[in-house]
Coordinates of C-alpha atoms in Angstrom, one line a residue:
M125 CA -0.5 33.1 -37.7
A126 CA 0.7 31.0 -34.6
T127 CA -1.7 28.3 -33.5
S128 CA -2.9 28.1 -29.7
Q129 CA -2.0 25.2 -28.1
R130 CA -4.2 22.9 -25.9
Q131 CA -4.5 23.9 -22.4
W132 CA -4.0 20.6 -20.1
G133 CA -5.4 20.7 -16.8
V134 CA -6.7 23.8 -14.4
T135 CA -3.9 26.0 -15.4
P136 CA -1.9 26.9 -18.4
P137 CA 1.7 25.2 -18.7
I138 CA 4.7 26.2 -17.4
A139 CA 6.7 25.6 -20.8
V140 CA 6.3 24.2 -24.1
N141 CA 9.8 23.8 -25.3
L142 CA 10.7 20.9 -27.5
P143 CA 13.3 18.6 -25.8
T144 CA 17.2 19.7 -26.6
D145 CA 19.6 16.8 -27.7
A146 CA 20.9 16.6 -24.0
E147 CA 17.6 16.3 -22.3
L148 CA 16.7 13.2 -25.1
A149 CA 20.3 11.5 -24.1
T150 CA 19.1 11.7 -20.4
N151 CA 16.1 10.1 -20.9
D152 CA 17.5 7.5 -23.0
A153 CA 19.6 6.6 -20.0
L154 CA 16.5 6.6 -17.7
I155 CA 14.9 4.2 -20.1
A156 CA 18.1 2.2 -20.0
E157 CA 18.4 2.3 -15.8
L158 CA 14.5 1.4 -15.6
K159 CA 15.5 -1.9 -18.1
R160 CA 18.6 -2.5 -15.9
Q161 CA 16.5 -2.6 -12.6
N162 CA 14.2 -5.2 -14.3
N163 CA 11.4 -2.4 -14.8
F164 CA 10.2 -3.9 -18.0
E165 CA 8.5 -7.4 -18.8
G166 CA 9.4 -9.2 -21.9
S167 CA 7.3 -9.4 -24.8
E168 CA 6.2 -13.0 -24.3
E169 CA 4.9 -12.3 -21.0
T170 CA 2.9 -9.4 -22.3
E171 CA 1.5 -11.5 -24.9
R172 CA 0.5 -14.2 -22.3
R173 CA -1.2 -11.2 -20.6
K174 CA -3.1 -10.3 -23.6
T175 CA -4.4 -14.0 -24.3
T176 CA -5.5 -14.4 -20.6
L177 CA -7.3 -11.5 -20.4
Q178 CA -9.2 -12.6 -23.8
L179 CA -10.0 -15.7 -22.2
I180 CA -11.7 -14.2 -19.3
Q181 CA -13.7 -11.8 -21.6
K182 CA -15.0 -15.0 -23.1
I183 CA -15.9 -16.4 -19.6
T184 CA -17.5 -13.3 -18.5
V185 CA -20.1 -13.5 -21.7
E186 CA -20.7 -17.3 -20.7
F187 CA -21.4 -16.3 -17.1
V188 CA -23.8 -13.6 -17.9
R189 CA -25.3 -16.3 -20.3
H190 CA -25.3 -18.9 -17.6
V191 CA -27.1 -16.8 -15.0
C192 CA -29.6 -15.4 -17.6
K193 CA -30.5 -18.7 -18.6
K194 CA -31.1 -19.6 -14.9
R195 CA -33.4 -16.5 -14.5
E196 CA -35.3 -18.0 -17.7
L197 CA -34.7 -14.9 -19.4
P198 CA -36.3 -14.6 -23.0
Q199 CA -33.6 -16.2 -25.5
A200 CA -33.1 -12.8 -26.9
A201 CA -32.5 -11.1 -23.8
I202 CA -29.9 -14.0 -23.2
E203 CA -28.1 -13.3 -26.6
N204 CA -27.8 -9.5 -26.0
A205 CA -27.2 -9.5 -22.2
G206 CA -23.3 -9.5 -22.7
G207 CA -20.7 -8.8 -20.0
K208 CA -17.3 -6.9 -20.4
I209 CA -14.1 -6.7 -18.5
F210 CA -12.0 -3.8 -18.1
T211 CA -8.7 -3.2 -16.6
F212 CA -7.3 -0.8 -14.2
G213 CA -4.6 0.1 -12.3
S214 CA -0.7 -0.3 -13.4
Y215 CA -1.6 -2.9 -16.5
R216 CA -4.1 -0.4 -17.5
L217 CA -1.6 2.8 -17.2
G218 CA 1.2 0.7 -18.8
V219 CA 3.6 0.7 -15.7
Y220 CA 3.3 -2.9 -15.2
G221 CA 6.5 -5.0 -15.0
P222 CA 7.4 -8.9 -14.1
G223 CA 5.0 -10.6 -12.1
S224 CA 2.8 -7.3 -11.9
D225 CA -1.4 -8.1 -10.8
I226 CA -3.6 -7.5 -13.6
D227 CA -6.7 -5.2 -11.7
T228 CA -9.6 -6.4 -13.6
L229 CA -13.4 -5.2 -13.4
V230 CA -16.2 -7.4 -14.4
V231 CA -19.2 -5.2 -15.6
V232 CA -22.6 -7.1 -15.7
P233 CA -26.3 -6.2 -16.9
K234 CA -28.9 -5.7 -14.4
P235 CA -29.9 -9.5 -14.3
V236 CA -26.9 -10.5 -12.5
S237 CA -26.2 -10.4 -9.1
R238 CA -23.3 -10.1 -6.7
E239 CA -24.1 -13.4 -5.3
D240 CA -23.9 -14.7 -8.6
F241 CA -20.6 -13.6 -9.7
F242 CA -19.3 -15.4 -6.3
E243 CA -21.2 -18.4 -6.8
H244 CA -21.2 -19.5 -10.5
F245 CA -18.1 -17.3 -12.1
P246 CA -15.5 -19.5 -10.4
P247 CA -16.8 -22.8 -11.6
I248 CA -17.2 -21.3 -15.3
L249 CA -13.8 -20.1 -15.1
E250 CA -12.2 -23.5 -14.0
K251 CA -14.5 -25.2 -16.7
M252 CA -13.2 -23.0 -19.8
A253 CA -9.9 -22.6 -18.4
P254 CA -6.7 -24.7 -20.0
P255 CA -5.9 -27.5 -17.5
G256 CA -3.6 -26.7 -15.0
A257 CA -4.0 -22.8 -15.8
I258 CA -5.5 -21.7 -12.4
K259 CA -2.8 -22.4 -9.6
E260 CA -4.7 -20.5 -6.9
M261 CA -8.4 -18.8 -6.5
T262 CA -9.6 -17.1 -3.4
P263 CA -12.7 -15.5 -3.3
V264 CA -13.1 -12.8 -0.7
P265 CA -17.0 -11.7 -0.9
D266 CA -16.9 -9.8 2.5
A267 CA -14.2 -7.3 1.7
Y268 CA -14.8 -3.6 1.4
V269 CA -14.4 -3.9 -2.6
P270 CA -15.5 -7.8 -3.0
I271 CA -13.0 -9.3 -5.1
I272 CA -11.9 -13.0 -6.6
K273 CA -8.1 -13.4 -6.4
L274 CA -6.8 -16.0 -8.6
E275 CA -3.3 -17.1 -10.3
F276 CA -3.9 -17.9 -13.7
S277 CA -1.2 -19.2 -16.3
G278 CA 1.5 -17.7 -14.1
I279 CA -0.5 -14.2 -13.8
S280 CA -2.0 -13.1 -10.6
I281 CA -5.3 -11.6 -11.4
D282 CA -7.7 -9.6 -9.1
L283 CA -11.5 -9.6 -10.2
I284 CA -13.6 -7.2 -8.7
F285 CA -17.6 -7.1 -9.8
A286 CA -19.9 -4.3 -10.9
R287 CA -23.6 -4.4 -12.1
L288 CA -24.9 -1.7 -14.2
E289 CA -28.8 -1.0 -13.8
V290 CA -29.1 -1.8 -17.9
K291 CA -30.3 -4.8 -19.6
S292 CA -27.1 -5.3 -22.1
V293 CA -23.4 -4.9 -21.6
P294 CA -22.0 -4.8 -25.0
A295 CA -18.7 -5.0 -26.4
T296 CA -18.7 -1.3 -27.4
L297 CA -19.7 -0.2 -23.7
N298 CA -17.8 2.9 -22.4
L299 CA -17.8 3.8 -18.7
K300 CA -17.2 7.4 -18.8
D301 CA -21.0 7.9 -19.5
T302 CA -22.1 9.2 -15.5
S303 CA -25.4 8.5 -16.4
L304 CA -24.6 4.8 -15.7
L305 CA -23.7 5.2 -12.5
R306 CA -27.4 6.2 -11.4
G307 CA -29.4 3.8 -9.1
L308 CA -26.2 1.7 -8.3
E309 CA -24.9 0.3 -4.9
E310 CA -21.9 2.0 -3.2
R311 CA -20.4 -1.2 -3.6
D312 CA -20.6 -1.0 -7.2
L313 CA -19.7 2.2 -7.6
R314 CA -16.4 1.9 -5.6
S315 CA -15.8 -0.8 -8.3
L316 CA -16.2 1.4 -11.0
N317 CA -14.1 4.0 -9.8
G318 CA -10.7 2.2 -10.1
T319 CA -11.3 1.8 -14.1
R320 CA -12.9 5.4 -14.5
V321 CA -10.2 7.2 -12.6
T322 CA -7.6 5.3 -14.7
D323 CA -9.1 6.3 -18.3
E324 CA -9.2 9.9 -17.1
I325 CA -5.8 10.2 -15.8
L326 CA -4.8 8.7 -19.1
D327 CA -7.2 11.0 -21.1
L328 CA -5.8 14.1 -19.2
V329 CA -1.9 13.9 -20.1
P330 CA -0.5 15.3 -23.1
Q331 CA 1.7 12.3 -24.2
Q332 CA 1.0 8.8 -23.0
K333 CA 4.4 7.6 -23.6
T334 CA 6.2 10.3 -21.8
F335 CA 3.7 9.8 -18.7
R336 CA 4.4 6.4 -18.6
T337 CA 8.2 6.7 -18.7
A338 CA 8.0 9.3 -15.9
L339 CA 5.5 7.2 -13.9
R340 CA 7.6 4.2 -14.2
G341 CA 10.8 6.0 -12.8
I342 CA 8.7 7.7 -9.8
K343 CA 7.0 4.4 -8.6
L344 CA 10.5 3.1 -8.6
W345 CA 11.8 5.6 -6.6
A346 CA 8.8 5.6 -4.1
Q347 CA 8.9 2.0 -3.4
R348 CA 12.6 2.0 -3.2
R349 CA 12.3 4.8 -0.5
A350 CA 9.4 3.2 1.4
I351 CA 6.9 6.0 0.5
Y352 CA 4.4 3.9 -1.6
A353 CA 1.5 2.6 0.8
N354 CA -1.7 4.1 0.7
V355 CA -3.1 2.0 4.1
I356 CA 0.0 3.2 6.1
G357 CA 0.0 7.0 5.2
F358 CA 1.8 7.1 2.2
P359 CA 0.4 8.1 -1.5
G360 CA -0.6 5.1 -3.3
G361 CA 0.0 3.7 -7.0
V362 CA -3.2 6.0 -8.0
A363 CA -2.0 9.0 -6.3
W364 CA 1.6 9.1 -7.7
A365 CA 0.1 8.6 -11.3
M366 CA -2.2 11.4 -10.6
L367 CA 0.9 13.7 -9.4
V368 CA 3.3 12.6 -12.3
A369 CA 0.0 13.3 -14.7
R370 CA -0.2 17.1 -13.3
V371 CA 3.6 17.7 -14.3
C372 CA 3.3 16.3 -17.5
Q373 CA 0.3 19.1 -17.9
L374 CA 2.8 21.4 -16.8
Y375 CA 5.2 20.3 -19.6
P376 CA 3.3 19.3 -22.3
N377 CA 6.3 18.7 -24.6
A378 CA 9.3 17.4 -22.2
T379 CA 10.7 14.2 -22.0
G380 CA 10.3 11.4 -19.1
S381 CA 13.6 12.3 -17.6
V382 CA 12.7 16.0 -17.6
I383 CA 9.2 15.2 -16.1
I384 CA 11.0 13.4 -13.0
G385 CA 13.4 16.6 -12.5
K386 CA 10.5 18.8 -12.7
F387 CA 8.4 16.7 -10.6
F388 CA 10.7 16.9 -7.7
R389 CA 10.7 20.6 -7.4
I390 CA 7.1 21.3 -8.3
I391 CA 5.6 18.6 -5.8
G392 CA 8.0 19.4 -3.4
N393 CA 7.3 22.8 -3.2
W394 CA 3.5 22.4 -3.6
G395 CA 1.4 25.2 -1.6
W396 CA -0.2 22.3 0.5
P397 CA -3.1 21.8 1.6
Q398 CA -4.0 23.3 -2.1
P399 CA -5.3 20.2 -3.8
V400 CA -3.8 18.7 -7.2
L401 CA -6.4 18.7 -9.5
L402 CA -6.1 17.3 -13.2
K403 CA -9.2 19.4 -14.3
T404 CA -11.8 21.0 -12.5
I405 CA -14.1 19.4 -10.0
E406 CA -17.2 18.1 -11.6
D407 CA -20.9 17.7 -10.9
G408 CA -23.1 14.8 -11.5
P409 CA -26.4 13.1 -11.3
L410 CA -26.0 11.2 -7.6
Q411 CA -26.8 12.2 -4.6
V412 CA -23.3 11.3 -3.1
R413 CA -20.1 13.2 -1.5
V414 CA -17.6 15.0 -4.0
W415 CA -14.6 16.2 -2.4
N416 CA -15.2 19.6 -1.3
P417 CA -13.7 21.4 1.8
K418 CA -16.1 24.6 1.9
V419 CA -19.0 21.7 2.4
Y420 CA -17.4 18.9 4.5
N421 CA -15.3 19.7 7.3
G422 CA -13.4 16.4 7.3
D423 CA -11.9 17.8 3.8
R424 CA -10.2 20.7 5.3
F425 CA -7.9 18.2 7.2
H426 CA -6.6 16.5 4.5
L427 CA -3.1 17.4 4.5
M428 CA -1.7 17.1 1.0
P429 CA -4.9 16.6 -1.2
I430 CA -4.8 14.5 -4.5
I431 CA -8.3 14.5 -6.3
T432 CA -9.2 11.9 -8.2
P433 CA -10.5 13.2 -12.1
A434 CA -13.7 11.0 -12.3
Y435 CA -16.7 11.8 -11.0
P436 CA -17.8 11.5 -7.8
S437 CA -14.1 13.1 -7.1
M438 CA -12.6 12.0 -3.8
C439 CA -9.1 12.6 -2.0
A440 CA -6.5 9.4 -2.8
T441 CA -4.4 10.6 0.2
H442 CA -6.7 11.1 2.9
N443 CA -4.5 8.9 5.2
I444 CA -1.4 11.3 5.1
T445 CA -0.3 12.3 8.8
M446 CA 2.2 14.9 9.6
S447 CA 5.2 12.3 9.9
T448 CA 4.5 11.0 6.6
K449 CA 4.3 14.4 5.0
T450 CA 7.3 15.5 6.5
I451 CA 9.2 12.3 4.9
I452 CA 7.5 12.9 1.7
I453 CA 8.6 16.3 1.2
R454 CA 12.1 15.4 2.6
E455 CA 12.2 12.6 0.1
L456 CA 11.1 14.4 -2.8
G457 CA 13.9 17.3 -1.8
R458 CA 16.4 14.2 -1.9
G459 CA 15.0 13.3 -4.9
G460 CA 15.3 16.6 -6.7
D461 CA 18.8 17.4 -5.5
I462 CA 19.7 14.4 -6.9
T463 CA 18.2 14.6 -10.3
D464 CA 19.6 17.9 -10.6
K465 CA 23.1 16.1 -10.0
I466 CA 22.0 13.6 -12.9
F467 CA 21.4 16.7 -15.7
L468 CA 24.9 17.9 -14.6
G469 CA 26.2 14.5 -15.1
Q470 CA 27.6 14.3 -11.8
L471 CA 25.3 11.2 -10.7
Q472 CA 23.5 8.8 -12.5
W473 CA 19.7 7.5 -12.3
K474 CA 20.7 4.2 -10.3
D475 CA 21.2 6.5 -7.4
L476 CA 18.0 8.1 -7.4
F477 CA 16.7 4.6 -7.0
A478 CA 18.9 3.8 -4.3
K479 CA 17.3 1.6 -1.2
H480 CA 16.0 3.5 1.7
S481 CA 17.8 3.2 5.0
F482 CA 14.9 3.3 7.2
F483 CA 16.6 0.4 9.3
T484 CA 20.4 1.0 8.8
D485 CA 20.8 4.6 10.1
G486 CA 17.5 6.1 9.9
Y487 CA 16.5 6.2 13.6
K488 CA 18.0 5.6 17.2
Y489 CA 14.4 4.3 18.6
Y490 CA 11.7 2.3 16.9
L491 CA 8.4 0.9 18.0
S492 CA 7.8 -2.6 17.2
I493 CA 4.0 -3.4 16.9
I494 CA 3.5 -7.1 17.3
A495 CA 0.2 -8.5 16.0
A496 CA -0.3 -12.5 16.4
S497 CA -2.6 -15.4 16.0
R498 CA -2.6 -18.9 16.8
S499 CA -3.5 -20.1 13.2
K500 CA -2.4 -18.8 10.0
D501 CA -5.7 -17.9 8.3
A502 CA -6.7 -16.1 11.6
Q503 CA -3.5 -14.1 11.3
H504 CA -4.0 -12.9 7.6
V505 CA -7.4 -11.0 8.9
W506 CA -5.8 -9.7 12.2
S507 CA -2.5 -8.5 11.0
G508 CA -4.7 -6.8 8.2
L509 CA -6.8 -5.1 10.8
V510 CA -3.7 -3.9 12.6
E511 CA -2.2 -2.7 9.8
S512 CA -5.2 -0.6 8.9
K513 CA -4.7 1.1 12.0
V514 CA -1.2 1.8 12.2
R515 CA -1.6 5.1 10.7
L516 CA -4.1 6.0 13.9
L517 CA -1.2 5.1 16.3
V518 CA 1.1 7.8 14.3
S519 CA -1.0 10.5 14.3
N520 CA -1.6 10.0 18.1
L521 CA 2.2 10.0 18.4
E522 CA 2.3 13.1 17.0
T523 CA 0.7 14.4 19.7
Q524 CA 3.7 14.1 21.9
G525 CA 5.7 16.9 22.4
S526 CA 9.0 15.3 22.5
I527 CA 8.1 13.3 19.3
Q528 CA 9.4 15.4 15.8
V529 CA 8.3 12.6 13.4
A530 CA 6.8 9.3 13.8
R531 CA 7.6 7.2 10.4
P532 CA 5.8 4.0 9.6
F533 CA 7.8 1.7 7.6
N534 CA 5.2 0.8 5.0
K535 CA 4.9 -3.1 5.2
G536 CA 5.0 -5.8 7.9
F537 CA 7.2 -8.6 8.5
D538 CA 5.6 -12.1 8.6
R539 CA 7.5 -14.6 11.1
V540 CA 6.2 -18.1 12.1
H541 CA 7.6 -19.2 15.5
H542 CA 7.5 -23.1 17.0
C543 CA 6.3 -23.1 20.8
K544 CA 6.2 -26.4 23.1
D545 CA 4.0 -24.4 25.8
E546 CA 2.5 -21.6 26.9
N547 CA 5.5 -20.1 28.1
E548 CA 7.3 -19.7 25.0
I549 CA 3.9 -18.7 23.4
E550 CA 3.5 -15.5 25.8
A551 CA 7.6 -14.7 25.2
V552 CA 6.9 -14.8 21.2
I553 CA 3.8 -12.5 21.4
G554 CA 5.9 -10.3 23.8
G555 CA 8.2 -10.1 21.1
D556 CA 11.0 -12.4 21.5
L557 CA 12.4 -14.2 18.2
K558 CA 14.3 -17.0 20.3
Y559 CA 11.6 -19.6 18.8
Q560 CA 11.1 -18.4 15.5
A561 CA 11.1 -21.4 12.7
T562 CA 14.6 -21.5 11.0
D563 CA 13.2 -23.1 8.0
I564 CA 10.8 -20.5 7.6
K565 CA 11.9 -17.2 5.9
T566 CA 10.4 -14.3 6.9
E567 CA 8.4 -12.3 4.6
T568 CA 6.8 -8.9 4.0
T569 CA 3.1 -8.6 3.9
D570 CA 3.6 -7.1 0.2
A571 CA 5.5 -10.0 -1.3
N572 CA 3.0 -12.5 0.7
K573 CA 0.0 -10.9 -1.3
D574 CA -2.6 -12.6 0.7
P575 CA -6.3 -11.6 -0.4
K576 CA -7.9 -12.0 2.9
H577 CA -5.0 -9.8 4.5
N578 CA -5.2 -6.8 1.9
A579 CA -9.0 -7.1 2.1
A580 CA -9.0 -6.6 5.9
A581 CA -5.8 -3.8 5.6
E582 CA -8.2 -2.0 3.1
G583 CA -10.8 -1.3 5.6
G584 CA -12.9 -4.4 4.9
A585 CA -11.8 -6.3 8.3
D586 CA -15.6 -5.5 9.5
G587 CA -17.4 -7.8 7.0
M588 CA -14.7 -10.7 7.5
T589 CA -15.0 -13.4 10.3
M590 CA -12.0 -14.6 12.6
P591 CA -11.2 -18.3 11.4
D592 CA -10.6 -20.3 14.6
G593 CA -8.4 -23.1 15.9
S594 CA -4.9 -23.4 16.2
F595 CA -2.3 -25.7 14.2
E596 CA 0.3 -28.2 15.9
V597 CA 3.1 -29.2 13.7
S598 CA 5.9 -31.6 14.0
V599 CA 9.4 -30.6 14.5
N600 CA 12.3 -32.8 14.7
G601 CA 9.6 -35.5 16.0
H602 CA 8.1 -32.9 18.8
E603 CA 5.0 -31.6 18.4
V604 CA 4.9 -27.6 18.7
F605 CA 2.5 -25.1 18.3
S606 CA 2.9 -22.6 15.5
I607 CA 2.8 -19.1 16.2
Y608 CA 2.3 -16.5 13.6
T609 CA 3.4 -12.7 14.0
T610 CA 3.3 -9.6 12.2
T611 CA 5.4 -6.8 13.0
Y612 CA 5.1 -2.9 12.0
Y613 CA 7.7 -0.8 12.7
I614 CA 7.5 2.9 13.3
G615 CA 10.8 5.0 13.5
I616 CA 10.8 7.8 16.1
E617 CA 12.4 10.9 15.7
L618 CA 13.2 13.3 18.8
V619 CA 12.9 17.3 18.9
Q620 CA 16.2 18.6 19.5
D621 CA 16.7 18.7 23.2
A622 CA 14.3 16.5 24.1
T623 CA 13.5 14.7 27.6
K624 CA 15.3 11.3 28.2
S625 CA 11.9 10.1 29.1
L626 CA 8.9 9.6 27.1
D627 CA 5.8 8.8 28.0
I628 CA 3.8 7.5 24.9
S629 CA 1.4 5.3 27.2
Y630 CA -2.0 7.1 26.4
Q631 CA -1.3 6.9 22.7
T632 CA -0.5 2.8 22.8
K633 CA -3.2 2.1 25.0
E634 CA -5.8 4.0 22.7
F635 CA -4.3 2.1 19.5
K636 CA -4.6 -1.3 21.5
D637 CA -8.0 -0.5 22.5
I638 CA -9.2 0.1 19.1
C639 CA -7.5 -2.9 17.6
V640 CA -8.9 -5.1 20.2
G641 CA -12.2 -3.3 20.2
W642 CA -12.8 -4.6 17.2
Q643 CA -16.0 -6.9 16.7
N644 CA -14.3 -10.2 15.9
Y645 CA -11.2 -10.0 18.2
N646 CA -10.8 -13.3 19.7
P647 CA -8.4 -12.9 22.9
E648 CA -7.7 -16.8 22.5
Q649 CA -6.7 -16.5 19.2
N650 CA -5.3 -13.0 18.5
S651 CA -2.6 -10.5 20.7
L652 CA -1.4 -7.3 19.9
N653 CA 1.9 -5.8 21.5
I654 CA 3.8 -2.5 21.5
I655 CA 7.5 -2.9 22.1
H656 CA 10.2 -0.2 22.2
T657 CA 13.2 -1.7 20.1
R658 CA 16.7 0.4 19.6
N659 CA 18.4 0.3 16.3
Y660 CA 20.8 -2.2 17.4
D661 CA 18.3 -5.0 18.7
L662 CA 16.5 -4.8 15.2
P663 CA 16.4 -8.4 13.9
S664 CA 18.5 -9.2 11.4
D665 CA 15.7 -10.2 8.9
V666 CA 15.0 -6.6 8.1
F667 CA 18.4 -5.8 6.9
G668 CA 19.3 -6.4 3.3
P669 CA 22.1 -8.9 2.3
D670 CA 24.4 -5.5 1.5
E671 CA 23.1 -3.8 4.4
T672 CA 25.1 -3.7 7.8
K673 CA 23.1 -3.3 11.0
P674 CA 23.7 -0.7 13.7
S675 CA 26.0 -1.8 16.5
R676 CA 25.6 -1.2 20.1
P677 CA 27.4 1.8 21.0
K678 CA 30.3 1.4 22.8
R679 CA 30.1 2.6 26.9
R680 CA 32.3 5.6 27.8
I681 CA 34.1 5.3 30.7
A682 CA 33.7 8.5 32.5
K683 CA 36.9 10.4 33.6
K684 CA 37.3 11.1 37.5
S685 CA 36.3 14.8 36.6
E686 CA 33.4 13.9 35.5
P687 CA 30.3 13.5 37.6
T688 CA 28.7 9.8 37.2
G689 CA 25.7 9.3 35.4
A690 CA 25.9 12.4 33.5
K691 CA 24.4 10.6 30.4
R692 CA 21.3 8.6 31.2
R693 CA 19.5 6.1 29.2
F694 CA 16.4 6.8 27.1
D695 CA 13.4 5.7 28.9
V696 CA 10.0 4.8 26.7
S697 CA 7.2 4.7 29.1
G698 CA 4.0 2.7 28.4
V699 CA 5.8 0.0 26.1
E700 CA 7.9 -2.7 27.0
E701 CA 11.5 -2.8 25.9
S702 CA 12.7 -5.6 23.5
S703 CA 13.5 -8.7 24.7
Q704 CA 16.2 -8.9 22.3
S705 CA 18.0 -6.2 24.3
Q706 CA 17.6 -8.0 27.8
N707 CA 20.1 -10.7 26.8
G708 CA 18.2 -13.6 28.5
L709 CA 17.9 -11.5 31.7
K710 CA 14.5 -11.0 33.4
R711 CA 13.3 -7.9 33.4
R712 CA 12.2 -5.5 36.1
R713 CA 8.9 -3.5 35.6
S714 CA 6.6 -0.8 36.7
D715 CA 3.0 -1.4 37.6
S716 CA 2.2 -0.3 34.4
G717 CA 4.6 -2.7 32.5
A718 CA 7.4 0.0 31.5
P719 CA 10.8 -0.4 31.9
I720 CA 12.3 0.6 35.1
T721 CA 15.7 2.3 35.0
A722 CA 18.4 0.7 37.5

């Protein structure tokens, strides 16, 4: 008599076939390519992570004891108070690589407050850590999810905090019990959500090893194709993990390579806005909002809803716009075509992981959004605030009838400029790179990993203050001002037969008004400009060493039989044109600041 197989997810599996020899060989080739791509870290570094987490667990228990003693609790209560850390994100999912952060949740009992965490945890950490182990520690208590970011023994660790309404947090505590959520502050619920979602995902996949192999491949693909960034309007790490988990449920016995191949076709042809669910949405004990488009009007507008499995269920992809959805579906189609050929032996896995072509041949026209500040600390907060609003500009640009797609690049470019006077400063904040510091390398916002920038970008700017001041530095014996800029790029794809003139003055003004309307905006410290940039005017530092910058098209000489001026230049109203395209000539402007066609 045949035994029934467990159903994973909300629908029966599509296929339960065991892998063929050819599929196993393709899976081996996938793992080999992931190793060549430096996707796995060495056993020594993994062991150092484990040792570091063990020490942070001991520090957590000592921290809780310290606070309970200050509260003058009975000795028995102090001894039983406990305290426990939980990991989440890529480390908990088992898909971390060299240099990956460890997302860590510190869970404490009721006597310990969030203020205690930021006041007492750092000094206890410094006291108990080995000498020289802590290279950097930045508390950000006013973030949307308050955090302490540190580098410990060469490992980046993000510590967040949650207090439970219990007297004791034993080592055996399991956060899956929804009754633990009763009476918690909203910030504590947000902090607990990461661990609870990660644990549910792992529980809901048939084979964790297969899931991890497939997710490593999909994460690398999404990062290389520049479609990995929740804040900007693409799926983030947890959303990609849930999509892979859903495909694993549909093919419970498949290899990681087969899961990737099926992933592109199933998700690429998904019936959006039908949600992706790993299990039926649950009710719970709290009076909190659970994703439900039948009840909440806002949920009906989610274009690609991917729903977290842990109570209270939420949409992990509410930031996706029409343009980013279009790009995601295109990339899924490309990925499917490549993996089909990989299984036919016509291509290799390295072809799937080829870098994006956003700057090299993606678009003719770009918008450059330039956030600038007169101090580095102020720029961290200001650029994060602007980044958090870029998707709003994208959504507004989509309403312009001539624009087919407005694709945001998934990271910003941080630059430093040295200016000797206000005229040069004005040129820099307007997009001129003539005064860029040659001894300071341009870095992307994801590489900088600044905790205040990330906190502001993720929605925490309203609770943050704007640092003041400007910095003068000495360069070749001359005192100059350092100006810090972060530029975000949006590629513009026009509808076929679009007019040669594009008016986006309303969209850009509304975006600027939203950003400068932030309560802590300081016009003496911060600025925001949007300029139109041609592909051949893009800065050289956005291109990799093996990439070719687009060249300016040669002007075709019209024959006598052809009417002069038959082909007009493309004009964008509402934004200035990149100063790099001006060849040092003074620009003529209309009253609105838009370039005038001569």
